[in-house]
Structures are given as structure tokens and as C-alpha cells.
């Protein structure tokens, strides 16, 4: 459009009314280009270029039709259009080797986006390769290393993931909560509970409202027998607007039960079951509450309900057998 638009500007150069349109187009384009580098923000300028583009097309057509009568004028118009196409078309310039619109400075950005595409498609190996290429370019962008760490963690390369997270933390201290939370998850997956608790605590210290940090810290406390701290942490997570209430209520029920507070445990388990009647873990927890409080008939009802949810689960049957044994 732009070559015909520029040609159309010459067609309108002596018209005051159209000159106002041209002035607006120039001012608008300069103002947009000064603040927005992405093409999508420049798209509205296209609408104001359309009248000039139409005029340029009509002029080129008229000159082509009058070639026999005015050959020089037609030839000059054709040469001008070819030159304008070469100047304004970035792909042609790149293909001809006159300029590289994808400069080396942009390469890390493109590789980062390409890695995200590969990751969304499930090709983690290619994603990791592109994240590494972006990182090796020297780009000081913590997102590259954070995403690289996430991809490495998903493929089981924990140590490499930790290295990537540490680089992200060094480059971008503002990414501290996210990085600390991910480091805590890695430690928890490896059974390194003291390290997991330390990382989750640091995450929550940096951002007290970090939901995943709170959930991870509560689970780590629960796994290490620090039930009172687990209760406090899960209740804090429950106040978060995006909290998975059923999961938090179920974990609270376990923490209350192990802390010797069966009434509170019963209440939380019942709420979790109300939110999802197929939550077999909540049903098991409520059954354990009934065992602890001497309500064996209610406990048996919970065991039957759990087996209806997961009838073919050996793990579930073993858990029920252990719960029955603990109450006998």
C-alpha cells in the first residue's frame, strides 16, 4: 500500500483539503512511531493512508494507459513505483541483502518467543535449545532463564534447573518470589524438606500474597510434622482470592487432625467434600476423623464412599486398612 500511497501524495500536493489529511497522517504516524515499536500499534495509520493509496493506483493506471502518448511519464511512474516497493518492503530489502531487519540485537527476543511456542506444543527439547540459545546471546532478561529452568525441571534435570533459576535471580531480583517458589518445588520433589521450607519462606517473605509459595510452604510444613505452622499458612492461603479452596480445606483438615483438633478437621473435610464429592482424599480424612472420635459406623460409611470413588485403587484399599487398624 505504501508505494501507491506515496505516489498518491504527489497527486494531492496542490489540494488544500487533502493536504489537511496528509498533515494529519504525517503527525499521527510520527507520534505513534516515537512511542510504539510494535507494528500492531501502527496499524491505525493504514486507514488514513488508504485515500492516498487509491489515488496513487488511479494515477499509475492512467499513466500506464497513456504510455503510447506519454511514454516518458509512464516509464518514470513505473520506475518510481519499483523504487518505492524496494525501499518500503522490508522483506525485499532483506532478500536482496541490502539490510537485515532481524538484527542480532533482536535474536534473543525471537528465540525466546520461539521457545515458548515449542513449549506450548510439548516439544521441551527444542524449547530448551532455544532458551539456551537466547541465554547464550548475553541477553540480560531473567524471563529467559526462569522459563529455561521451568522447562528443565519438567524434564527431570533438577540441577540444571537450579542453575538457571539462580541466574534469573541474579539478573532480576524482582523475580525473587517466582524463583524462590520454583526452587522450593524442586527441593520438595527431591524430598529435601528443610531446603524446600527455606525457599518457600523466602518466597513468602518477599511476597506475602504469593499463592503458590503459601501452598508450597503449607505442604512442606505438613510433610515435616509442623502442623501448627501448616494451619497458619493454609489459613493465610485461604484468604487469597485465587486459592483452590477444596485443596486448601482438605489440607487444613489433615493439619487440624494431626494437631489434635478433630472438630476443626471434621469441619474442613466436610467443606472440601461439599465442594467436590469425588475428592477421595477429603473422604479418607473425614473417615480418619470419625475413627479418632470413636464413630466407627460413620467411618465405615466413609470407607465405602471412598471405594465407590476409586474401586480399583490398591493404594486406597491399603490406606483404608491402615486407618481401620489405627482405630482398633
Coordinates of N, CA and C in Angstrom, one line a residue, residues 12 17 33 76 87 137 149 180 229 235 237 243 271 274-275 293 295 302:
X12 N -2.0 14.7 -4.7 CA -2.8 15.6 -3.8 C -2.0 16.8 -3.4
X17 N -7.6 20.8 0.9 CA -8.4 19.9 1.7 C -7.7 18.6 1.9
X33 N 5.1 6.3 15.9 CA 6.4 5.7 15.8 C 7.4 6.1 16.9
X76 N 8.6 6.9 -16.1 CA 9.0 7.5 -14.8 C 8.2 7.0 -13.7
X87 N 12.2 0.2 -1.4 CA 12.5 1.0 -0.2 C 11.6 0.6 0.9
X137 N 23.3 -15.7 24.2 CA 23.5 -14.5 23.4 C 23.9 -13.3 24.3
X149 N 14.7 -22.7 33.3 CA 14.6 -23.5 34.5 C 13.3 -24.4 34.6
X180 N 12.2 -18.3 43.9 CA 12.3 -19.0 45.2 C 11.2 -20.1 45.3
X229 N 2.2 -24.7 62.2 CA 2.6 -23.8 61.2 C 1.9 -24.0 59.9
X235 N -4.4 -21.3 56.3 CA -5.4 -20.3 56.5 C -5.1 -19.0 55.8
X237 N -3.4 -18.8 53.1 CA -3.6 -19.1 51.6 C -5.1 -19.0 51.3
X243 N -7.3 -18.8 45.6 CA -6.9 -20.0 46.2 C -7.8 -21.2 45.8
X271 N -16.4 -29.4 54.3 CA -16.5 -28.3 53.3 C -15.8 -28.8 52.0
X274 N -18.1 -31.1 50.2 CA -19.2 -30.3 49.7 C -18.8 -29.7 48.4
X275 N -17.5 -29.2 48.3 CA -17.0 -28.5 47.1 C -16.8 -29.5 46.0
X293 N -12.5 -40.1 66.7 CA -13.5 -39.7 67.7 C -14.5 -40.8 68.0
X295 N -16.4 -42.9 66.2 CA -17.6 -43.1 65.4 C -17.3 -44.1 64.3
X302 N -17.7 -43.8 55.4 CA -16.7 -43.0 54.6 C -15.8 -44.0 53.8

